[in-house]
PDB file of C-alpha atoms in Angstrom:
ATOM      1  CA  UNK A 164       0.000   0.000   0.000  1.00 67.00           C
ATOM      2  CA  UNK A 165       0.917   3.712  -0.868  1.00 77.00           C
ATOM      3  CA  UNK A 166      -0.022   6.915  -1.006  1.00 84.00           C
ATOM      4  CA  UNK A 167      -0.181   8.882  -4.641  1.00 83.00           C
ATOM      5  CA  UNK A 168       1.858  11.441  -3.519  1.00 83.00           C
ATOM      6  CA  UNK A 169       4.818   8.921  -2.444  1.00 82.00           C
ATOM      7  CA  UNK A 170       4.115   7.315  -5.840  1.00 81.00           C
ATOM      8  CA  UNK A 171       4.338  10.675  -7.537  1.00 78.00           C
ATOM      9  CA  UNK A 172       7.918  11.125  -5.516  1.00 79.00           C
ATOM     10  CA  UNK A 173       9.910   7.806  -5.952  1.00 79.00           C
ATOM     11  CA  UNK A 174       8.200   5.809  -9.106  1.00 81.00           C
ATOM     12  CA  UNK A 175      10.519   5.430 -11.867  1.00 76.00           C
ATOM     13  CA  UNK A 176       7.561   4.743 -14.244  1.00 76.00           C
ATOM     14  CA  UNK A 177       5.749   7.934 -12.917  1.00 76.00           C
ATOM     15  CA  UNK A 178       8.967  10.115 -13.966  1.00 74.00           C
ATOM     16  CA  UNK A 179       9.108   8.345 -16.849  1.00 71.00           C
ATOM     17  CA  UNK A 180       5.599   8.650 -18.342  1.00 71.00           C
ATOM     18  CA  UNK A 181       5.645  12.418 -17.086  1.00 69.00           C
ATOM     19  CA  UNK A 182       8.907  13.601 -18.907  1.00 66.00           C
ATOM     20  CA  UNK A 183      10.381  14.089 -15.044  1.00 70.00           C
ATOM     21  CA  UNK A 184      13.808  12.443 -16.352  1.00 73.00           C
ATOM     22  CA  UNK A 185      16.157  14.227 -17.969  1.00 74.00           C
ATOM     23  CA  UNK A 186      20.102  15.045 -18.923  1.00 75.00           C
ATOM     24  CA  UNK A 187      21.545  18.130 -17.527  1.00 74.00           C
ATOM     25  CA  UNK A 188      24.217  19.485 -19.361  1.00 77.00           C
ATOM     26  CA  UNK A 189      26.448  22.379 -18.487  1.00 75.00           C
ATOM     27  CA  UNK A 190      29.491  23.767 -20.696  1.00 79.00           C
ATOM     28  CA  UNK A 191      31.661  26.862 -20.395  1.00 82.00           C
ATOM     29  CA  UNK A 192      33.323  28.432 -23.588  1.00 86.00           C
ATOM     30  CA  UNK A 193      35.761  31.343 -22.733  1.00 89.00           C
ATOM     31  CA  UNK A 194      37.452  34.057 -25.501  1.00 90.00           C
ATOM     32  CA  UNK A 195      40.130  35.912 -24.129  1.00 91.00           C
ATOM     33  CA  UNK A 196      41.907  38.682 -26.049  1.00 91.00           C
ATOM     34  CA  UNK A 197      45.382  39.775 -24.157  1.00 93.00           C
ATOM     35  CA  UNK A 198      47.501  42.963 -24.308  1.00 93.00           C
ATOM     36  CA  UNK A 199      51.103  41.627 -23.633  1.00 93.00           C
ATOM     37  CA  UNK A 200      54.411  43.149 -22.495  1.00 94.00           C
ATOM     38  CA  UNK A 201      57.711  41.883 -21.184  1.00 94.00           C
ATOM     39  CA  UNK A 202      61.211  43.302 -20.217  1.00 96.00           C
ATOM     40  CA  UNK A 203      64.624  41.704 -20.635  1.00 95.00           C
ATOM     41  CA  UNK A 204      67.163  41.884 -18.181  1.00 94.00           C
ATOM     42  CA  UNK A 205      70.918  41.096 -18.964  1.00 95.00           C
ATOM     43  CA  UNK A 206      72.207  39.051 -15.679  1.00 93.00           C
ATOM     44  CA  UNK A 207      75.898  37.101 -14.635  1.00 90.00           C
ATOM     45  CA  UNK A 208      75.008  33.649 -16.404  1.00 91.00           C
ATOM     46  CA  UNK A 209      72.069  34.427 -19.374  1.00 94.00           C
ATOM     47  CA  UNK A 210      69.167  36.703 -19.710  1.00 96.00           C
ATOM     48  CA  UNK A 211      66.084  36.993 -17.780  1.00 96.00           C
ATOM     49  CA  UNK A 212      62.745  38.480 -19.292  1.00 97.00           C
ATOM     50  CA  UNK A 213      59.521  39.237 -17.012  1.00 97.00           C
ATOM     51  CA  UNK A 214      56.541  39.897 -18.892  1.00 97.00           C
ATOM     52  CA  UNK A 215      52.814  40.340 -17.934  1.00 97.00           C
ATOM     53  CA  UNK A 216      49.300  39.987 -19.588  1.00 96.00           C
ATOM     54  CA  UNK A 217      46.063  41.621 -19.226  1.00 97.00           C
ATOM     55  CA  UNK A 218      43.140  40.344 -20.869  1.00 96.00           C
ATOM     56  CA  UNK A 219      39.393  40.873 -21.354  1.00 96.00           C
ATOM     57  CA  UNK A 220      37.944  37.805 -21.142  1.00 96.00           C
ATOM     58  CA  UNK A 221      33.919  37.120 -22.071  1.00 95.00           C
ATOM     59  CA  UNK A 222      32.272  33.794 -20.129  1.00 91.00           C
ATOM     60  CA  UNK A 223      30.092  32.171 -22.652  1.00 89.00           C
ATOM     61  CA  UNK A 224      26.863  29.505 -20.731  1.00 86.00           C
ATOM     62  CA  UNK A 225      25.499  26.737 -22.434  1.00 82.00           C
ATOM     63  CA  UNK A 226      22.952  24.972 -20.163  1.00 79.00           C
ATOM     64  CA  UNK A 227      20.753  22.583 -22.116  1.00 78.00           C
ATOM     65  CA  UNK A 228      17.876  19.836 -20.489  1.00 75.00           C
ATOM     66  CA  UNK A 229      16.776  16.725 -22.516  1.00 72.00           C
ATOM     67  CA  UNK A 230      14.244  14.735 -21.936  1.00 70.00           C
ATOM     68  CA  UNK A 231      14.790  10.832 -21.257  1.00 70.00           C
ATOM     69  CA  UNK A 232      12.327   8.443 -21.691  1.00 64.00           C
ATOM     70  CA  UNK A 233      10.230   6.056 -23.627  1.00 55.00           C
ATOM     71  CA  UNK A 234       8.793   8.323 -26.377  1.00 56.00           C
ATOM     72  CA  UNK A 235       9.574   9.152 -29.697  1.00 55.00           C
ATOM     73  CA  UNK A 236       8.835  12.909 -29.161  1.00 52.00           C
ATOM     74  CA  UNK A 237      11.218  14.106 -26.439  1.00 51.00           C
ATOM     75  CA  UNK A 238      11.140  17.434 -27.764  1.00 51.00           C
ATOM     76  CA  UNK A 239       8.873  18.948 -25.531  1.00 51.00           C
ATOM     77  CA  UNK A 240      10.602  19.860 -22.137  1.00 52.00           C
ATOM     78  CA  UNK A 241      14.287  20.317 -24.065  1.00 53.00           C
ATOM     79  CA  UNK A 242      15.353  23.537 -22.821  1.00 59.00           C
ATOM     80  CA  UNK A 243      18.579  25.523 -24.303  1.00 72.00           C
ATOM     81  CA  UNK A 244      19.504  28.797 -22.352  1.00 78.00           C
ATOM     82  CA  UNK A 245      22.839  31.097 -22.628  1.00 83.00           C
ATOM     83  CA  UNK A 246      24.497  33.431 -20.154  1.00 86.00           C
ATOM     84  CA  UNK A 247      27.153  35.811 -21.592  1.00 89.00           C
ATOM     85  CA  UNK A 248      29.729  37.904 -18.882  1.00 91.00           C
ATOM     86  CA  UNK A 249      32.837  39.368 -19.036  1.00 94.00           C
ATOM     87  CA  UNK A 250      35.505  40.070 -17.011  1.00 95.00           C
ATOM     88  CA  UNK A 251      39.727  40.925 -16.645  1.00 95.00           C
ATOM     89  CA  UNK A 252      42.332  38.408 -16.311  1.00 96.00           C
ATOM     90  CA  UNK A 253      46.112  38.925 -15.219  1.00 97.00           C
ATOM     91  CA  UNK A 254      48.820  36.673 -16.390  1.00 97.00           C
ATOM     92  CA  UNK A 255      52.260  36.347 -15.310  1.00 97.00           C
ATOM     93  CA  UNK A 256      55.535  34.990 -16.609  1.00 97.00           C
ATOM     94  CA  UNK A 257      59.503  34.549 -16.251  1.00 97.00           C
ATOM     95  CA  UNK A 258      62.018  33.055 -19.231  1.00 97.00           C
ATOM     96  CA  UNK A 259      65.645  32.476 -18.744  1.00 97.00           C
ATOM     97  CA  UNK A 260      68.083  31.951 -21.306  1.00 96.00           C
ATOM     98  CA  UNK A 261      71.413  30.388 -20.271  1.00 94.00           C
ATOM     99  CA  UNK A 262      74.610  31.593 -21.549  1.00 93.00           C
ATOM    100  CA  UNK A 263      77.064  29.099 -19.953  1.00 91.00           C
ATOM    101  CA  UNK A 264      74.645  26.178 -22.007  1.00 92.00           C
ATOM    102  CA  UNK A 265      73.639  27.675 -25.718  1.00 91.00           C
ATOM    103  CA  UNK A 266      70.430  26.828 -26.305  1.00 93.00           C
ATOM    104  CA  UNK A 267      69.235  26.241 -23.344  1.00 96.00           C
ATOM    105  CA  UNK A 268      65.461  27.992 -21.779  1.00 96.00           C
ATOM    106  CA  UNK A 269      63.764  27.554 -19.116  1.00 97.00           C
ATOM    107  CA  UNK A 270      60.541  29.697 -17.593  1.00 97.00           C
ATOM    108  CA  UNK A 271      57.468  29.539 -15.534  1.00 97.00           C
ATOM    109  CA  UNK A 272      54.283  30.828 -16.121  1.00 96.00           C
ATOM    110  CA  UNK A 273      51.578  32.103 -13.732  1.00 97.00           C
ATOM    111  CA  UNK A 274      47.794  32.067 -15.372  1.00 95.00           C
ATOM    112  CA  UNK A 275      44.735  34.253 -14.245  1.00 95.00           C
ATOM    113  CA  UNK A 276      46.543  34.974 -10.776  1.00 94.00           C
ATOM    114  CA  UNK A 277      43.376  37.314  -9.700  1.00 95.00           C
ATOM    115  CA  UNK A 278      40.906  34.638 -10.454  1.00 94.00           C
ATOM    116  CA  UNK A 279      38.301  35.772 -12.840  1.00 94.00           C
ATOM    117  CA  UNK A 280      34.589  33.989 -12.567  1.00 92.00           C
ATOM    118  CA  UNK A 281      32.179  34.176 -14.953  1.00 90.00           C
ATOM    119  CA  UNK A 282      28.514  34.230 -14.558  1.00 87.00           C
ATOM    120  CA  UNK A 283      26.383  30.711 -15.067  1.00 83.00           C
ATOM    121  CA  UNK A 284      22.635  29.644 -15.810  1.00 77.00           C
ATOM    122  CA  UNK A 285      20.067  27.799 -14.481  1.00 68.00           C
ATOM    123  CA  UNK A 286      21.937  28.315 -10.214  1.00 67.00           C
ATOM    124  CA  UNK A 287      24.887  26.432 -10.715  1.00 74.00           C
ATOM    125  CA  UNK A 288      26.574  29.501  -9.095  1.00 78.00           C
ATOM    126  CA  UNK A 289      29.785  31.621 -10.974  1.00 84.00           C
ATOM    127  CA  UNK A 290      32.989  29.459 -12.584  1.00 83.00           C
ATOM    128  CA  UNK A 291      36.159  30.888 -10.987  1.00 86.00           C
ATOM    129  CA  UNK A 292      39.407  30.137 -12.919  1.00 88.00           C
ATOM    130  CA  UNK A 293      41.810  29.489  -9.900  1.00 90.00           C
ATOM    131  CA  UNK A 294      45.237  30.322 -10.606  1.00 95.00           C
ATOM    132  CA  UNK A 295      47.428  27.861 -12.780  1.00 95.00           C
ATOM    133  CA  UNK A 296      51.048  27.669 -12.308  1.00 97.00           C
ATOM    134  CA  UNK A 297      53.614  25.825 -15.382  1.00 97.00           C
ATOM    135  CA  UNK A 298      57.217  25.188 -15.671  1.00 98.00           C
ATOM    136  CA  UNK A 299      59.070  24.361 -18.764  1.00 98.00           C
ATOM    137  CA  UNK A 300      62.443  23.804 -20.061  1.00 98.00           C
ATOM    138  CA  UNK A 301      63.747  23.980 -23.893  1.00 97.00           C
ATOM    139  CA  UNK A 302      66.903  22.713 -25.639  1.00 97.00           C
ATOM    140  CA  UNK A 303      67.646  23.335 -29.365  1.00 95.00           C
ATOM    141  CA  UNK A 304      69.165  20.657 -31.163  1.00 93.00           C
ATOM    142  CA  UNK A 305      69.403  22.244 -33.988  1.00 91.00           C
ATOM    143  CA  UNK A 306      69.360  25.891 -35.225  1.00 89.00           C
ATOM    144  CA  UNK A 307      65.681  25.156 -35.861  1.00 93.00           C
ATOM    145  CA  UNK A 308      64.543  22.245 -34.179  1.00 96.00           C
ATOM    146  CA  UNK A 309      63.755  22.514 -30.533  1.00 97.00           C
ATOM    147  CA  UNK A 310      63.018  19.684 -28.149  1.00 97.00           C
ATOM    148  CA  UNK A 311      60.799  21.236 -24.754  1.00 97.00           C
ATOM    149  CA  UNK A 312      58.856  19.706 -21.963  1.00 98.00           C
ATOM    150  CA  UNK A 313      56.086  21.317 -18.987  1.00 97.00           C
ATOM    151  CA  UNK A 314      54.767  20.611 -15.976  1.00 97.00           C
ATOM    152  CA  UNK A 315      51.771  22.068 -14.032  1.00 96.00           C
ATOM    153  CA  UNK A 316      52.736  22.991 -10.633  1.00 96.00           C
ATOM    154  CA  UNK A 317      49.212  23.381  -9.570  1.00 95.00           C
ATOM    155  CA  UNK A 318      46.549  20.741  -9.461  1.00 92.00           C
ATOM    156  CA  UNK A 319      43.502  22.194 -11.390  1.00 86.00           C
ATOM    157  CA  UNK A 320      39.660  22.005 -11.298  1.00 79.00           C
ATOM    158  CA  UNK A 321      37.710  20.850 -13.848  1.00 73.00           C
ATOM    159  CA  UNK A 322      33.782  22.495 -14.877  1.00 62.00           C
ATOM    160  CA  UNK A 323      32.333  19.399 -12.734  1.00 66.00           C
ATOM    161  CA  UNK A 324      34.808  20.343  -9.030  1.00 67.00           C
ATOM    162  CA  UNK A 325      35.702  16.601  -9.423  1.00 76.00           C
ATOM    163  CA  UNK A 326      37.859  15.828 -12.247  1.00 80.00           C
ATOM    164  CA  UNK A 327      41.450  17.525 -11.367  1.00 86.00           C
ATOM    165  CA  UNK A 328      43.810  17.941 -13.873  1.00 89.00           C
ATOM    166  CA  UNK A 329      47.984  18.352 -13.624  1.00 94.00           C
ATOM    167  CA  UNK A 330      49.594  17.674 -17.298  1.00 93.00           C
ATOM    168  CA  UNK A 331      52.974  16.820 -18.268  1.00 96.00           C
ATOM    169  CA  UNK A 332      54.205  17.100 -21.643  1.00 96.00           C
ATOM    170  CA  UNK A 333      57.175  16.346 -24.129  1.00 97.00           C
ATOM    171  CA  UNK A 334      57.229  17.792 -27.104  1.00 97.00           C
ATOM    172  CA  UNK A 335      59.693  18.624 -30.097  1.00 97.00           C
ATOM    173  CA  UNK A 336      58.951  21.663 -32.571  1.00 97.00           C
ATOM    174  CA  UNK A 337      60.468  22.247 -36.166  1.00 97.00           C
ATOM    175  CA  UNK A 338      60.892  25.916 -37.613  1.00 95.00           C
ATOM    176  CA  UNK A 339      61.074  24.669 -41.305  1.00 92.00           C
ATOM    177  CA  UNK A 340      61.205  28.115 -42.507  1.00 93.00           C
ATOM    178  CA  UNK A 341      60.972  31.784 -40.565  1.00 91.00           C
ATOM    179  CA  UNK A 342      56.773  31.930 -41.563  1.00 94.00           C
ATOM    180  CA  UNK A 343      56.099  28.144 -40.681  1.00 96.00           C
ATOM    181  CA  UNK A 344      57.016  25.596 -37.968  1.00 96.00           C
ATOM    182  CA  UNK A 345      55.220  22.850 -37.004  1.00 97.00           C
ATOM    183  CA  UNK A 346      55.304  20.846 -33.811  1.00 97.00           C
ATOM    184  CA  UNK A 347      54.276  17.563 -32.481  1.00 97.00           C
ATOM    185  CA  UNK A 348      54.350  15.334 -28.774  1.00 97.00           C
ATOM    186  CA  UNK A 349      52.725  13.478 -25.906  1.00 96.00           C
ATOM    187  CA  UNK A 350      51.200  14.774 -22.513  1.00 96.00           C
ATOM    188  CA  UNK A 351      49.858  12.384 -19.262  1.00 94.00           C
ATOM    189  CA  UNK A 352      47.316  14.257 -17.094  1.00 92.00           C
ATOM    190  CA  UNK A 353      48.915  12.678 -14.067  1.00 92.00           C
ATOM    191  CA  UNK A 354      45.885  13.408 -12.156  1.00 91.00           C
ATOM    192  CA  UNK A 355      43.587  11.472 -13.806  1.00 83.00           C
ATOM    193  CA  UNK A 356      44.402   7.894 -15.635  1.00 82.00           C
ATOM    194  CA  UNK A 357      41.484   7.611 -17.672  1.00 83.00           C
ATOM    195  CA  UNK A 358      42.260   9.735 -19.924  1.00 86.00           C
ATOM    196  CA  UNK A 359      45.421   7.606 -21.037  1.00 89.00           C
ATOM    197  CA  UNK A 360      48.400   8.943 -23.287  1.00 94.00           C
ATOM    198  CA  UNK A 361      47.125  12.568 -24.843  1.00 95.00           C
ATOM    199  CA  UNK A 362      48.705  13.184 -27.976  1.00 96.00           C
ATOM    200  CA  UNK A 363      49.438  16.504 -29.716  1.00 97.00           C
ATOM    201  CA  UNK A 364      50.169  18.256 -32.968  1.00 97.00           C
ATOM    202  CA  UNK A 365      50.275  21.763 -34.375  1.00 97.00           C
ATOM    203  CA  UNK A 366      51.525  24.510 -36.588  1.00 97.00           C
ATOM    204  CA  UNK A 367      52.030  28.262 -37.288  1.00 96.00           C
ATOM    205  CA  UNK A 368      51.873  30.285 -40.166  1.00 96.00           C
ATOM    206  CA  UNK A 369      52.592  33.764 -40.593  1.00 95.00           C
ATOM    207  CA  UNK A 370      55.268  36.820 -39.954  1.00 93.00           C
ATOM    208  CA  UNK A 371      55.849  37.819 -36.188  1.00 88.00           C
ATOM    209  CA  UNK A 372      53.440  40.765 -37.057  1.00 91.00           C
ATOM    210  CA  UNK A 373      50.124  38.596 -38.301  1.00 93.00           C
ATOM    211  CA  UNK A 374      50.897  35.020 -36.707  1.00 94.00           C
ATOM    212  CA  UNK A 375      48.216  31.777 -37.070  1.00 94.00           C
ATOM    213  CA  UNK A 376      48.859  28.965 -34.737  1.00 96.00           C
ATOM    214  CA  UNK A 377      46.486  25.822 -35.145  1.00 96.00           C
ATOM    215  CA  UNK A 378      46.815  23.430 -31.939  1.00 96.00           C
ATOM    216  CA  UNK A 379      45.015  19.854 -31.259  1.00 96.00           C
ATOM    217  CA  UNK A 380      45.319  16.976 -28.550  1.00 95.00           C
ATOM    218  CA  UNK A 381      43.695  13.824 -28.363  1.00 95.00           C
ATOM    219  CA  UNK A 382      43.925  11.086 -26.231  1.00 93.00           C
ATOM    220  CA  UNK A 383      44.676   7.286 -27.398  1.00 88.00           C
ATOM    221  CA  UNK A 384      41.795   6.260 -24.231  1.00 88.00           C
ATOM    222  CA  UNK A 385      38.221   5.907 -26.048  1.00 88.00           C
ATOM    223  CA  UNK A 386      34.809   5.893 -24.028  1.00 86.00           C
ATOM    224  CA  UNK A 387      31.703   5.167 -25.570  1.00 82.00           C
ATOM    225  CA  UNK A 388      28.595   7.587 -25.969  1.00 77.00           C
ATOM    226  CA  UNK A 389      25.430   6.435 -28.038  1.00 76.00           C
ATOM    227  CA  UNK A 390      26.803   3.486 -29.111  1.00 81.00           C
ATOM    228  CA  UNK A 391      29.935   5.875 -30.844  1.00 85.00           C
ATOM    229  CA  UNK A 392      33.683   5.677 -29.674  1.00 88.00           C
ATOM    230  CA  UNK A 393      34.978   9.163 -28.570  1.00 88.00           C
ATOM    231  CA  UNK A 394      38.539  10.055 -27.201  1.00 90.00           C
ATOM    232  CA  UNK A 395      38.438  10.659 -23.460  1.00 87.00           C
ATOM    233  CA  UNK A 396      40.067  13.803 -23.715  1.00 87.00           C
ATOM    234  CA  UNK A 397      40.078  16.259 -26.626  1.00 90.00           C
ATOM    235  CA  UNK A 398      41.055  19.967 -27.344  1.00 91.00           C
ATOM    236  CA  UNK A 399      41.449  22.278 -30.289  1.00 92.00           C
ATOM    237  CA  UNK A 400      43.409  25.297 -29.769  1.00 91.00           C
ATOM    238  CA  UNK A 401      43.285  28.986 -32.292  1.00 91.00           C
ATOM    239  CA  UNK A 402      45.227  31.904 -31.844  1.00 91.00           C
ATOM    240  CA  UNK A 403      46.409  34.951 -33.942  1.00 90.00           C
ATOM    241  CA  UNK A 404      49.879  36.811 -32.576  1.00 87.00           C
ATOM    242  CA  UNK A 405      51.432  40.215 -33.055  1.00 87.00           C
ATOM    243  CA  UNK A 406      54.591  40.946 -32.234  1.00 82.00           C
ATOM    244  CA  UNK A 407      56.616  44.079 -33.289  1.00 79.00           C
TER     245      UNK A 407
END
């Protein structure tokens, strides 16, 4: 024996038949457009530059509900909503080169150090980018080919405040030519194994003043969604540079 109203509240086939199950989904997008400077300073064993970034950065929402259930229409509660902000971001950033070993780089890089947050839908509450600290170290082989590898020094949030992400990464670039260069490698997020062995490619084309660069990474690990294999991890990266 029951009541209707503790029917109402725990039967699976009452959600179902009602259109009370659904998918929430939540995504993030954010543009940022920085204004860069650095300094070079000549010191006892190499060079040291500081340099700085300040950027306008615009949030972009996606929050979308879809209905699950047993019917062929499940149009009919789908909801799509979108919450623009914008806001400033700081970066941060030291490179050494040696002088005792030619060739030789090494920096460290501090990202969105005031911790920007950006508006969400639907009461998930604001996305704050904490800040993300990187090391790296360069060697050229060659007179244009350059082998390099980072770490994060931070441990990083993810959208979902459960995933955490720390990457390493080895990678070796080519500068075939002074408008061209391409580049190529492997990263581990060391914080979480499912995402397996990440591997990444790129390229740049252009003069210092109007520079393209055309990054992707995808991981070897496949998960399943909708009966389709998917890469567990995968990220497309666009920028344009100008330097003079």
């Amino acid at each position: 024996a029951t009541t209707q109203s503790h029917y109402e509240a725990n039967s699976i086939d009452y959600a179902i038949e009602n259109g009370d199950t659904n998918i929430l989904t939540l995504g993030v997008v954010i543009v940022e457009v920085p204004l860069s400077y650095a300094y070079n300073f000549t010191i006892p064993s190499g060079e040291l530059s500081v340099g700085g970034s300040a950027k306008i950065m615009q949030g972009r929402s996606f929050f979308k509900t879809q209905r699950v259930d047993n019917k062929d229409d499940d149009s009919d509660n789908a909801q799509n909503e979108i919450t623009t902000s914008t806001n400033f971001g700081m970066d941060l950033g030291l490179l050494y080169v040696s002088s005792d070993i030619k060739g030789l780089r090494a920096g460290m890089m501090l990202k969105n150090f005031n911790s920007p947050s950006f508006e969400t839908v639907k009461g998930f509450g604001d996305v704050t980018l904490d800040p993300m600290a990187r090391i790296g170290v360069s060697y050229l082989i060659l007179e244009n080919l350059e082998v390099a590898a980072d770490l994060d020094l931070t441990e990083n949030e993810m959208i979902d405040d459960v995933t955490r992400s720390r990457m390493f990464g080895v990678g070796i670039g080519w500068q075939a030519v002074e408008w061209f260069n391409l580049s190529g490698g492997f990263m581990k997020n060391t914080s979480n194994s499912d995402e397996g062995l990440i591997y990444t490619a790129g390229f740049g084309l252009g003069p210092k003043a109007f520079h393209f660069d055309l990054a992707a990474q995808m991981s070897g690990q496949q998960n399943s969604y909708e009966g389709q294999s998917v890469p567990a991890y995968a990220n497309i990266m666009l920028s344009l540079n100008s330097q003079w």
